mmCIF file of C-alpha atoms in Angstrom:
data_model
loop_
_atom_site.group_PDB
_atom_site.id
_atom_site.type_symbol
_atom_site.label_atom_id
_atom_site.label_comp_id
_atom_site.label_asym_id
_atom_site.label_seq_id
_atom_site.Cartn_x
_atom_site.Cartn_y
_atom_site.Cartn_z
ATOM 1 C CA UNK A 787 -6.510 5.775 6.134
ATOM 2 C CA UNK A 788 -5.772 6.362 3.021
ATOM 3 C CA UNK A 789 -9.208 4.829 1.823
ATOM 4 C CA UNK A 790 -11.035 7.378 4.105
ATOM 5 C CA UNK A 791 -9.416 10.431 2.494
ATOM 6 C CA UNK A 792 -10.407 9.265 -1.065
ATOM 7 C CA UNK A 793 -13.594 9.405 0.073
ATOM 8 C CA UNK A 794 -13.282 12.457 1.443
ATOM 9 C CA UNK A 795 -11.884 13.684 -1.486
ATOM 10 C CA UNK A 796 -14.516 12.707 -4.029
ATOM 11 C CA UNK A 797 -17.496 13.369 -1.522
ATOM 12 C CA UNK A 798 -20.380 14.584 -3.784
ATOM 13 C CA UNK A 799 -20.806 18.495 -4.139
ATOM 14 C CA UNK A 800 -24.466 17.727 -2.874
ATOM 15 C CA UNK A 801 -23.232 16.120 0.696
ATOM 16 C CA UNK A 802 -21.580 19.162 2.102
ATOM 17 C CA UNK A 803 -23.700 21.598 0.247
ATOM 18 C CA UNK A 804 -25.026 24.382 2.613
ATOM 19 C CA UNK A 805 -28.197 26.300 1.413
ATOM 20 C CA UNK A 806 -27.257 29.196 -0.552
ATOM 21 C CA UNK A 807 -26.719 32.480 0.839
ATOM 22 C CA UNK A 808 -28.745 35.744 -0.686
ATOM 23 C CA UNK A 809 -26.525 37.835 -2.916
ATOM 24 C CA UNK A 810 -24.031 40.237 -2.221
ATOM 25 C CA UNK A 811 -21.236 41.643 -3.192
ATOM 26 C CA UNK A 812 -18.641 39.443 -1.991
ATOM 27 C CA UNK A 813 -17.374 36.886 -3.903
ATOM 28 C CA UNK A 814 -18.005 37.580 -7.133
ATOM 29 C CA UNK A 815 -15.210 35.994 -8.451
ATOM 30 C CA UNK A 816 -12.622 32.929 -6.907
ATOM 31 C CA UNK A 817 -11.760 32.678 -3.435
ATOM 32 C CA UNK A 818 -7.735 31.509 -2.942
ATOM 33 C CA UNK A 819 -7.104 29.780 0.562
ATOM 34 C CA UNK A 820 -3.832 29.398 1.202
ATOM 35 C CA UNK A 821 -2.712 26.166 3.036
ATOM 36 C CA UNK A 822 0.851 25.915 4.470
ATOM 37 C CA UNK A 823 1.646 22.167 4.144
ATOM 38 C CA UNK A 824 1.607 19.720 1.095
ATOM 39 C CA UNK A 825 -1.479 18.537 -0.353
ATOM 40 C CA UNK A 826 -2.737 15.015 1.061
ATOM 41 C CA UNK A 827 -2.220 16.139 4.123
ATOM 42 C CA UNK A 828 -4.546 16.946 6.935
ATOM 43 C CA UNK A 829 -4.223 20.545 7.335
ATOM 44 C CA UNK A 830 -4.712 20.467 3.416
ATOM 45 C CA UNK A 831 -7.447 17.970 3.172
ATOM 46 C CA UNK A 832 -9.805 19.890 5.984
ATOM 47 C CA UNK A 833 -8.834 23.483 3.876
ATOM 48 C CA UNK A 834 -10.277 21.159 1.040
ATOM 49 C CA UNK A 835 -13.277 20.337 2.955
ATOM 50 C CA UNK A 836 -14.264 23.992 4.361
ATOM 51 C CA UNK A 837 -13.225 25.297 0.895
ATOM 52 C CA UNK A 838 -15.968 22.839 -0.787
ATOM 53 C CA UNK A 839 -18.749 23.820 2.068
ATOM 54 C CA UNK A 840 -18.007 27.434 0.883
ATOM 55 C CA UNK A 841 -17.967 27.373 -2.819
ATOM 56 C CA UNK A 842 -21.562 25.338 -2.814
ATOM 57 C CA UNK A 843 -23.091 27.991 -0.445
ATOM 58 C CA UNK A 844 -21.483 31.071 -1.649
ATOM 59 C CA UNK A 845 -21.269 30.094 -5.615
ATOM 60 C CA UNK A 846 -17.947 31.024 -6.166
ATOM 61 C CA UNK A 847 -14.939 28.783 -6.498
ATOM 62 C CA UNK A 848 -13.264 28.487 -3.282
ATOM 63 C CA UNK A 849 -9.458 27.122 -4.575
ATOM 64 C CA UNK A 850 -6.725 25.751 -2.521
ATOM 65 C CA UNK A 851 -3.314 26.997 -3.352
ATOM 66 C CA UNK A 852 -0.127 25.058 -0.804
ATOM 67 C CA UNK A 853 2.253 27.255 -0.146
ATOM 68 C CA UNK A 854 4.262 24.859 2.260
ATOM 69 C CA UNK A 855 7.250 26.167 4.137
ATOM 70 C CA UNK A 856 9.006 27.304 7.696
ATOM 71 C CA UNK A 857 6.411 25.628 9.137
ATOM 72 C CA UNK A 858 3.301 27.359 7.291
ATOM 73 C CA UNK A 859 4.814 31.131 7.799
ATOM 74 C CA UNK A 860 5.157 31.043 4.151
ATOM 75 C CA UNK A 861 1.577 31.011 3.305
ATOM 76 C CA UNK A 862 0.268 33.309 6.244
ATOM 77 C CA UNK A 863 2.957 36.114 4.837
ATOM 78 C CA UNK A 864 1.423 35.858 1.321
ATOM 79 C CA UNK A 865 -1.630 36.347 2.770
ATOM 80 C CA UNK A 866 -0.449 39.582 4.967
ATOM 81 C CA UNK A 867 0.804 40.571 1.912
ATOM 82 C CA UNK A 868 -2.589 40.169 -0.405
ATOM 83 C CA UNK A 869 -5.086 42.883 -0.544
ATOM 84 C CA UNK A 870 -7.720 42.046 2.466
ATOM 85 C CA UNK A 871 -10.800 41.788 0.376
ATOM 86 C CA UNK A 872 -12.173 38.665 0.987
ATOM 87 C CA UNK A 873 -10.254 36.963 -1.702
ATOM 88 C CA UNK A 874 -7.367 35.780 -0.135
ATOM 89 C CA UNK A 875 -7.554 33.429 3.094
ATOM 90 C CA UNK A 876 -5.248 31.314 5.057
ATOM 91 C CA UNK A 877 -6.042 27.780 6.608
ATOM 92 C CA UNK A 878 -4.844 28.009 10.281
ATOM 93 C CA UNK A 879 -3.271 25.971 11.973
ATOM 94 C CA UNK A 880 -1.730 25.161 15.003
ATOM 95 C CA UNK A 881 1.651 26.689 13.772
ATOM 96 C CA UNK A 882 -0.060 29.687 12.358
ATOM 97 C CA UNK A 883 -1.974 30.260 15.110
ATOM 98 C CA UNK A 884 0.050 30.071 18.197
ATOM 99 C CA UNK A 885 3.026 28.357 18.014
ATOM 100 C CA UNK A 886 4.956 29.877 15.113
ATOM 101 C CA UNK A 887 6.149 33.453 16.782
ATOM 102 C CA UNK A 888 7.588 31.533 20.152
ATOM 103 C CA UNK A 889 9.484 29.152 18.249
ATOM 104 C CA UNK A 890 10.990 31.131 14.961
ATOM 105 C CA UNK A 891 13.269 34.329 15.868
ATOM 106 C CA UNK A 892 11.125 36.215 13.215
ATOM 107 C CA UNK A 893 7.788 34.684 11.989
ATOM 108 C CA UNK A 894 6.744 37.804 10.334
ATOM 109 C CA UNK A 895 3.481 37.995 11.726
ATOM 110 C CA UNK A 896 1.518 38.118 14.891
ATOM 111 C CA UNK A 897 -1.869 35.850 14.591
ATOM 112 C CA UNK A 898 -3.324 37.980 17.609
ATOM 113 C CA UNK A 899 -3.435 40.930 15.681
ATOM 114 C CA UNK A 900 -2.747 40.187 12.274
ATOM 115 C CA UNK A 901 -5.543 38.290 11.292
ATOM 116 C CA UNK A 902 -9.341 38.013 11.603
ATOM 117 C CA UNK A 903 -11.153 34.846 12.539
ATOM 118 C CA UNK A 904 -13.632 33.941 10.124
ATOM 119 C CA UNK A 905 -14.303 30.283 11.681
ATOM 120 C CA UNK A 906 -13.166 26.728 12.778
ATOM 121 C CA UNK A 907 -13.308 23.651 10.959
ATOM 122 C CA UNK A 908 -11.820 20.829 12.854
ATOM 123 C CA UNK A 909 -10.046 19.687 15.828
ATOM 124 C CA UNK A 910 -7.832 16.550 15.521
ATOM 125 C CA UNK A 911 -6.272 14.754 18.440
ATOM 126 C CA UNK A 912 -2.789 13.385 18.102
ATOM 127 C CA UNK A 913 -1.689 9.721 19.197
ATOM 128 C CA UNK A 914 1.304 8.775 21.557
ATOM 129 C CA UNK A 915 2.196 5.000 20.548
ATOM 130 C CA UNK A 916 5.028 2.808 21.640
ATOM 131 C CA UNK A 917 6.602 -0.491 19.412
ATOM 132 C CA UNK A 918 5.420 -3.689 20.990
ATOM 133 C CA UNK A 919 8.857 -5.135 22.286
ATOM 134 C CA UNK A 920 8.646 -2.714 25.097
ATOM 135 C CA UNK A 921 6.307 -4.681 26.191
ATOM 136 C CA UNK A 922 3.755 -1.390 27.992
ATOM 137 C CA UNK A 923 0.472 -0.888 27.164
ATOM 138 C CA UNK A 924 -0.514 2.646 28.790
ATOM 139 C CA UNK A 925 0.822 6.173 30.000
ATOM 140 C CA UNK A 926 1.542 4.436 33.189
ATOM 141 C CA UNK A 927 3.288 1.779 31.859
ATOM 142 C CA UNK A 928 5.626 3.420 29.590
ATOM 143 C CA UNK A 929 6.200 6.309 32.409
ATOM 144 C CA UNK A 930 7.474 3.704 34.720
ATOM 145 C CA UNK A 931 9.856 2.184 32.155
ATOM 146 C CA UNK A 932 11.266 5.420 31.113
ATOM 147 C CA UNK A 933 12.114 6.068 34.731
ATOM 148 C CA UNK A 934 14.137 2.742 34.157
ATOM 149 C CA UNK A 935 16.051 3.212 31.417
ATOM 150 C CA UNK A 936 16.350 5.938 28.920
ATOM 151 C CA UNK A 937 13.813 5.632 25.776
ATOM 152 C CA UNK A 938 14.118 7.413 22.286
ATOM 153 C CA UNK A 939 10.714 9.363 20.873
ATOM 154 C CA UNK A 940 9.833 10.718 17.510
ATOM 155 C CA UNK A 941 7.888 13.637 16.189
ATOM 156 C CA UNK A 942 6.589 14.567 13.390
ATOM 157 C CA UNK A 943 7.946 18.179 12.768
ATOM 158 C CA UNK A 944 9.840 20.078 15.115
ATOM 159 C CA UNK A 945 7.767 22.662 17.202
ATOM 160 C CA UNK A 946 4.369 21.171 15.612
ATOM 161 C CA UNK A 947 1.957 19.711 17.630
ATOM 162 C CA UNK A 948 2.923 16.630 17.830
ATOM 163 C CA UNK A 949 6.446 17.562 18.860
ATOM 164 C CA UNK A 950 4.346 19.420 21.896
ATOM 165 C CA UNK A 951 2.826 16.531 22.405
ATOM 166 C CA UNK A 952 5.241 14.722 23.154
ATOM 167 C CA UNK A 953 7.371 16.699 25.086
ATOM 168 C CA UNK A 954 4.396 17.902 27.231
ATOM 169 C CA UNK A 955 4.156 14.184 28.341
ATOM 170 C CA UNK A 956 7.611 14.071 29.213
ATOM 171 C CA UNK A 957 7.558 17.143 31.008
ATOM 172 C CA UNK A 958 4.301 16.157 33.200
ATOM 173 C CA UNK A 959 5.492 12.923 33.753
ATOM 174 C CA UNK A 960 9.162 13.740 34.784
ATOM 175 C CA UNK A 961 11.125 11.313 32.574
ATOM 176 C CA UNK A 962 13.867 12.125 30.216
ATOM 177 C CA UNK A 963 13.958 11.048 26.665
ATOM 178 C CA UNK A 964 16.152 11.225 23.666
ATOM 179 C CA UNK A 965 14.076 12.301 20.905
ATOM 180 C CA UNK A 966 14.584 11.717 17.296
ATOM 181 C CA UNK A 967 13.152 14.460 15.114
ATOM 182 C CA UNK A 968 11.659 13.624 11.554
ATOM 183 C CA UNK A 969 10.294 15.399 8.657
ATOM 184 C CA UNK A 970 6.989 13.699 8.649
ATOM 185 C CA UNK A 971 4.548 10.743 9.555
ATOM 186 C CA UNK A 972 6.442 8.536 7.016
ATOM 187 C CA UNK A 973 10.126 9.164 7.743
ATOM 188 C CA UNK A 974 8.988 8.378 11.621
ATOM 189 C CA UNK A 975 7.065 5.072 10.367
ATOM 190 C CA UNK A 976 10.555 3.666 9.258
ATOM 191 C CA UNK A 977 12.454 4.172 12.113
ATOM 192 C CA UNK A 978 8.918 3.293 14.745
ATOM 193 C CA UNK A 979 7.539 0.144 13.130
ATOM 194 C CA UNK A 980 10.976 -2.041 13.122
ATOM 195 C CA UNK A 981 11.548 -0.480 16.699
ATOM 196 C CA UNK A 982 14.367 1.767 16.211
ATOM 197 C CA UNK A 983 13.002 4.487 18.224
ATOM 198 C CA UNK A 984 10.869 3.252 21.324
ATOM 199 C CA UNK A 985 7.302 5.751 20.964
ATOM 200 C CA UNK A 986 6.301 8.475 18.904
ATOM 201 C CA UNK A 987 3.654 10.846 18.766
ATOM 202 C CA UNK A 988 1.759 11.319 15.448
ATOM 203 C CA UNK A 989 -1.637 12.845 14.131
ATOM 204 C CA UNK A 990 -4.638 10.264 15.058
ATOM 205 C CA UNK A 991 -5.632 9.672 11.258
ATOM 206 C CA UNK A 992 -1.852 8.567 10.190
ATOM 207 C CA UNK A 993 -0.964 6.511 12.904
ATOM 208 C CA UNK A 994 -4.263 5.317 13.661
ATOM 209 C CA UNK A 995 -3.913 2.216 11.084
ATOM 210 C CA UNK A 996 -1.027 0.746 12.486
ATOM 211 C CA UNK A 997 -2.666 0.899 15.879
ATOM 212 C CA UNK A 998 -5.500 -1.407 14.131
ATOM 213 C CA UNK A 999 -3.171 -3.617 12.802
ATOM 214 C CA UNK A 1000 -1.215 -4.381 15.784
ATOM 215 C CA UNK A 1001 2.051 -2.950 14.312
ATOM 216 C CA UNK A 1002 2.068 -0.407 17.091
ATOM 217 C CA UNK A 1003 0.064 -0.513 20.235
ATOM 218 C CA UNK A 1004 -1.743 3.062 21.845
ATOM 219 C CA UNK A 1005 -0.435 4.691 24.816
ATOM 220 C CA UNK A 1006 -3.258 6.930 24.411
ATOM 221 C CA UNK A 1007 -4.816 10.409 22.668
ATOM 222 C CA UNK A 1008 -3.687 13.818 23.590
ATOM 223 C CA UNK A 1009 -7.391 15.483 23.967
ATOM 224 C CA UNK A 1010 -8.742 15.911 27.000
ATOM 225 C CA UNK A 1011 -10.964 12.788 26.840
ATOM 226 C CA UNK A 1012 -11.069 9.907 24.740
ATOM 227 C CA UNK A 1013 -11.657 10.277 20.899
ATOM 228 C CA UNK A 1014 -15.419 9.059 19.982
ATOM 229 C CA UNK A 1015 -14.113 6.902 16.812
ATOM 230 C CA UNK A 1016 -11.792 4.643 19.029
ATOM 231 C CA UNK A 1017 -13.290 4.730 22.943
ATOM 232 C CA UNK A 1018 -11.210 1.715 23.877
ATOM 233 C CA UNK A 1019 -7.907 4.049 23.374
ATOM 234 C CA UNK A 1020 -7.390 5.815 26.567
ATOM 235 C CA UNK A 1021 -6.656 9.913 26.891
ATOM 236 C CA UNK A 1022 -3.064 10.794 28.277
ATOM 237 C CA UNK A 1023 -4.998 13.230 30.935
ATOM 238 C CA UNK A 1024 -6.407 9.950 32.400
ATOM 239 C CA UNK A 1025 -2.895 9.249 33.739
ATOM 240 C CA UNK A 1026 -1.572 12.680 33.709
ATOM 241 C CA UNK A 1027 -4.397 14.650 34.751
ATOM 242 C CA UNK A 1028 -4.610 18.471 32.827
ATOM 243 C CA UNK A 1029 -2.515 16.658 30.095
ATOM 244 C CA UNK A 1030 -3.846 18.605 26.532
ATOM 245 C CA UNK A 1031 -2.573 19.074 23.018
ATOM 246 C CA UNK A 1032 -4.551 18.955 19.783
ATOM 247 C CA UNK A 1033 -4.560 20.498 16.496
ATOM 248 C CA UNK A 1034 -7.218 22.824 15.282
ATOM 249 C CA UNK A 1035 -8.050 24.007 12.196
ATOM 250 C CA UNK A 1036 -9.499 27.631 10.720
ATOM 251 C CA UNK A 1037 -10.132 30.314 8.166
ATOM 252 C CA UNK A 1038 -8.736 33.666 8.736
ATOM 253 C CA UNK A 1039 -8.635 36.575 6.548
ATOM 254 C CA UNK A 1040 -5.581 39.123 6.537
ATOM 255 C CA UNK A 1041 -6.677 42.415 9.595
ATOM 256 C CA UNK A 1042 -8.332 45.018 7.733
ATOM 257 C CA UNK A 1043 -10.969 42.482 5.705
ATOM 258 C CA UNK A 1044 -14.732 43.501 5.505
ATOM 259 C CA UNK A 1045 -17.013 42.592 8.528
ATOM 260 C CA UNK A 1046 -19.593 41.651 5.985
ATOM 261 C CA UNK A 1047 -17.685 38.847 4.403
ATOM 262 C CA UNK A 1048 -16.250 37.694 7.944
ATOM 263 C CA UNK A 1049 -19.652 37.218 8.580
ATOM 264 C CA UNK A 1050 -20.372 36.088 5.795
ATOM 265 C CA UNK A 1051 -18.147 33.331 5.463
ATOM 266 C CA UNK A 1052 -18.646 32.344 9.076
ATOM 267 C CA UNK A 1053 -22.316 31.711 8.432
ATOM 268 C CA UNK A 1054 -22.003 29.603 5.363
ATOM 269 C CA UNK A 1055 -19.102 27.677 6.998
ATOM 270 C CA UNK A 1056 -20.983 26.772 10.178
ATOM 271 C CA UNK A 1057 -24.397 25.923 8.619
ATOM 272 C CA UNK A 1058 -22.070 23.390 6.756
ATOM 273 C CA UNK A 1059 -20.033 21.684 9.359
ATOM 274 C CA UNK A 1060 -23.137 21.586 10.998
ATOM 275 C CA UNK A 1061 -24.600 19.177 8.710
ATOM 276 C CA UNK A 1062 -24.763 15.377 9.925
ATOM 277 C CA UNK A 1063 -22.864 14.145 6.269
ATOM 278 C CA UNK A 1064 -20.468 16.359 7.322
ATOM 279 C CA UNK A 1065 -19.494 15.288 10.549
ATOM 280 C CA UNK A 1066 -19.702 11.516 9.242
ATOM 281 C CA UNK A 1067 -16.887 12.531 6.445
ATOM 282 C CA UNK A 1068 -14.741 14.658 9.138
ATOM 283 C CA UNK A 1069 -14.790 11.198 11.526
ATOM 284 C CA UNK A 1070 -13.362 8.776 8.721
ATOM 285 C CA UNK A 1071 -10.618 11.817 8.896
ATOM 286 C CA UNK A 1072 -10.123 11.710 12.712
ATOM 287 C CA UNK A 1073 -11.507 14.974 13.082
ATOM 288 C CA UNK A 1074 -14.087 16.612 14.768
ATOM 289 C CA UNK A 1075 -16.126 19.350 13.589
ATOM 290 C CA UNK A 1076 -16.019 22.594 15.792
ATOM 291 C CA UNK A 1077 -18.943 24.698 13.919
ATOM 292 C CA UNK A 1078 -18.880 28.508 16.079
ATOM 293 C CA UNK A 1079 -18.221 32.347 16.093
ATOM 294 C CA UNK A 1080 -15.468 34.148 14.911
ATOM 295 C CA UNK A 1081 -15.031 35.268 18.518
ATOM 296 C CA UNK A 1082 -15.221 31.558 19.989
ATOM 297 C CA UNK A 1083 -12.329 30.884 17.290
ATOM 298 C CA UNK A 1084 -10.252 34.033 18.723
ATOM 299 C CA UNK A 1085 -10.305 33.144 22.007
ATOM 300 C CA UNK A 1086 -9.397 29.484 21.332
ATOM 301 C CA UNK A 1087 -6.245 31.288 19.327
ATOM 302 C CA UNK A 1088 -5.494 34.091 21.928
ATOM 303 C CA UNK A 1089 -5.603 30.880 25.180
ATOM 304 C CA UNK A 1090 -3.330 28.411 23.223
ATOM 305 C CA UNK A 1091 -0.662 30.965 22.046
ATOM 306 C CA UNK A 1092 -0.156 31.588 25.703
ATOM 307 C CA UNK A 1093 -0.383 28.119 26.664
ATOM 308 C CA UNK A 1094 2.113 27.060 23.746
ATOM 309 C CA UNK A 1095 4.102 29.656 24.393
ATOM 310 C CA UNK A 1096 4.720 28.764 27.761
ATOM 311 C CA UNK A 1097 5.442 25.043 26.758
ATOM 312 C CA UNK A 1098 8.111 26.131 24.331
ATOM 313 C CA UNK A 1099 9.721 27.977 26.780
ATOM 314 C CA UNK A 1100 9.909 25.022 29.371
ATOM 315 C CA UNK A 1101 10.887 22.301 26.582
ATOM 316 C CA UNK A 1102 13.756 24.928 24.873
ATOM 317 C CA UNK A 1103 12.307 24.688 21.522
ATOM 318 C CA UNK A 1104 13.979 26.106 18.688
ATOM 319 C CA UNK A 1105 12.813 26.254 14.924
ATOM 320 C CA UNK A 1106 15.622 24.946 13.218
#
């Protein structure tokens, strides 16, 4: 994977150029987008992306600025707190989005209200995949040995997606679990690999490789069907029917922000996811592009902070 974000990385300003928009008044100067997690990551690599689609249609520099932290609240408060001018933007994510007020006691913010939707970028699927030596090779396999004997799970970062993931399966399948918590894909990768813990749930680009390689073997994708870069790994919802958890990625701008540069933004973001280079680069990445409204974005937010809410609630999720 590593290979693929390289390239995404040093993709020629050309490729994900978008034609450029008539003047106005906004930007004339930089553009910070705030990101919540470390750079390298996915959440930062797709804010690079959408960042680079901007900059080459609006001719300003569009720069990324990680503010990681309490699971991204640290980045969407700086932006509450910046002047909402157009110059100041956060990269949302799941966390920020909908899951962050259900599972900290104060997250500062309310991403109903707080913020406008300028646009998507990206939705990526996460991966549930179990060590070899437990010898399943599907949902229904690993279900039925669970309901044997007691397995151990790992997560990527409590409350996250892929910690929803995971306990979503458990929930829908009716199997208990002792789960593990880590502090990232790599932490997780010592313990999973050797077979320490039994399964884990990670996003599809990290874990994806050691699918390939045979070091770990897919008991399937969290979307609601399968993912078009790997058909031959099934969805969870094929065995667990209504089964659903993926991360998707945004730009929103702090309430009170200009309708002209919402719309603004928005139409120089879509016209570049829309572009086929694009969507090649966002595949290598696991990702697939989600090109719409502001309004399609907001009711994708407003449905899956009700939906995660409700999951919290049911798995007793706390932040830490």
């Amino acid at each position: 994977m590593k290979t693929s974000r390289r390239a995404l990385l040093a993709t020629p300003a050309a490729l994900l150029a978008t034609p450029a928009l008539a003047q106005g008044a906004w930007p004339n100067k930089p553009v910070r987008i705030f990101v919540g997690f470390p750079a390298g990551g996915t959440t930062d690599i797709l804010g690079r992306v959408a960042g680079q689609i901007l900059q080459e249609a609006l001719g300003q520099p569009f720069v990324i600025e990680n503010r990681p932290g309490a699971g991204s609240n640290i980045a969407a408060q700086a932006v509450l707190r910046s002047p909402a001018d157009g110059y100041t933007l956060l990269l949302g994510s799941p966390g920020t989005n909908a899951i962050n007020p259900h599972l900290y006691s104060n997250s500062g913010y309310d991403p109903r209200t707080d913020f406008l939707p300028i646009g998507q970028i990206a939705e990526v699927p996460n991966l549930i995949a179990a060590h070899p030596s437990l010898g399943v090779r599907d949902a229904a396999g690993l279900i039925a040995l669970a309901k044997q004997r007691r397995l151990s799970y790992g997560e990527t970062s409590v409350g996250g997606s892929t910690h929803l993931s995971a306990e979503l399966f458990r929930l829908m399948a009716g199997i208990e679990a002792t789960h593990v918590p880590y502090r990232g894909s790599a932490p997780m990768m010592v313990d999973l690999l050797p077979g320490r813990i039994d399964f884990g749930c990670d996003n599809l680009p990290s874990i994806l490789p050691h699918i390939r390689s045979g070091a770990l073997v897919p008991i399937g994708v969290t979307s609601t069907g399968r993912w078009s870069g790997a058909r031959e790994i099934a969805a969870i919802g094929e065995t667990l029917p209504g089964y659903e958890v993926t991360a998707w990625f945004g730009i929103v701008a702090p309430k009170g922000t200009p309708p002209e540069v919402i719309q603004r933004a928005n139409a120089a973001l879509r016209a570049g996811l829309s572009r086929p280079e694009t969507a090649s680069r966002l595949q290598e990445l696991g990702a697939t592009p989600l090109p719409g409204t502001p309004e399609e974005y907001q009711a994708r937010n407003v449905a899956q902070y009700d939906r995660m809410g409700e999951l919290i609630r049911r798995a007793g999720i706390r932040a830490e």
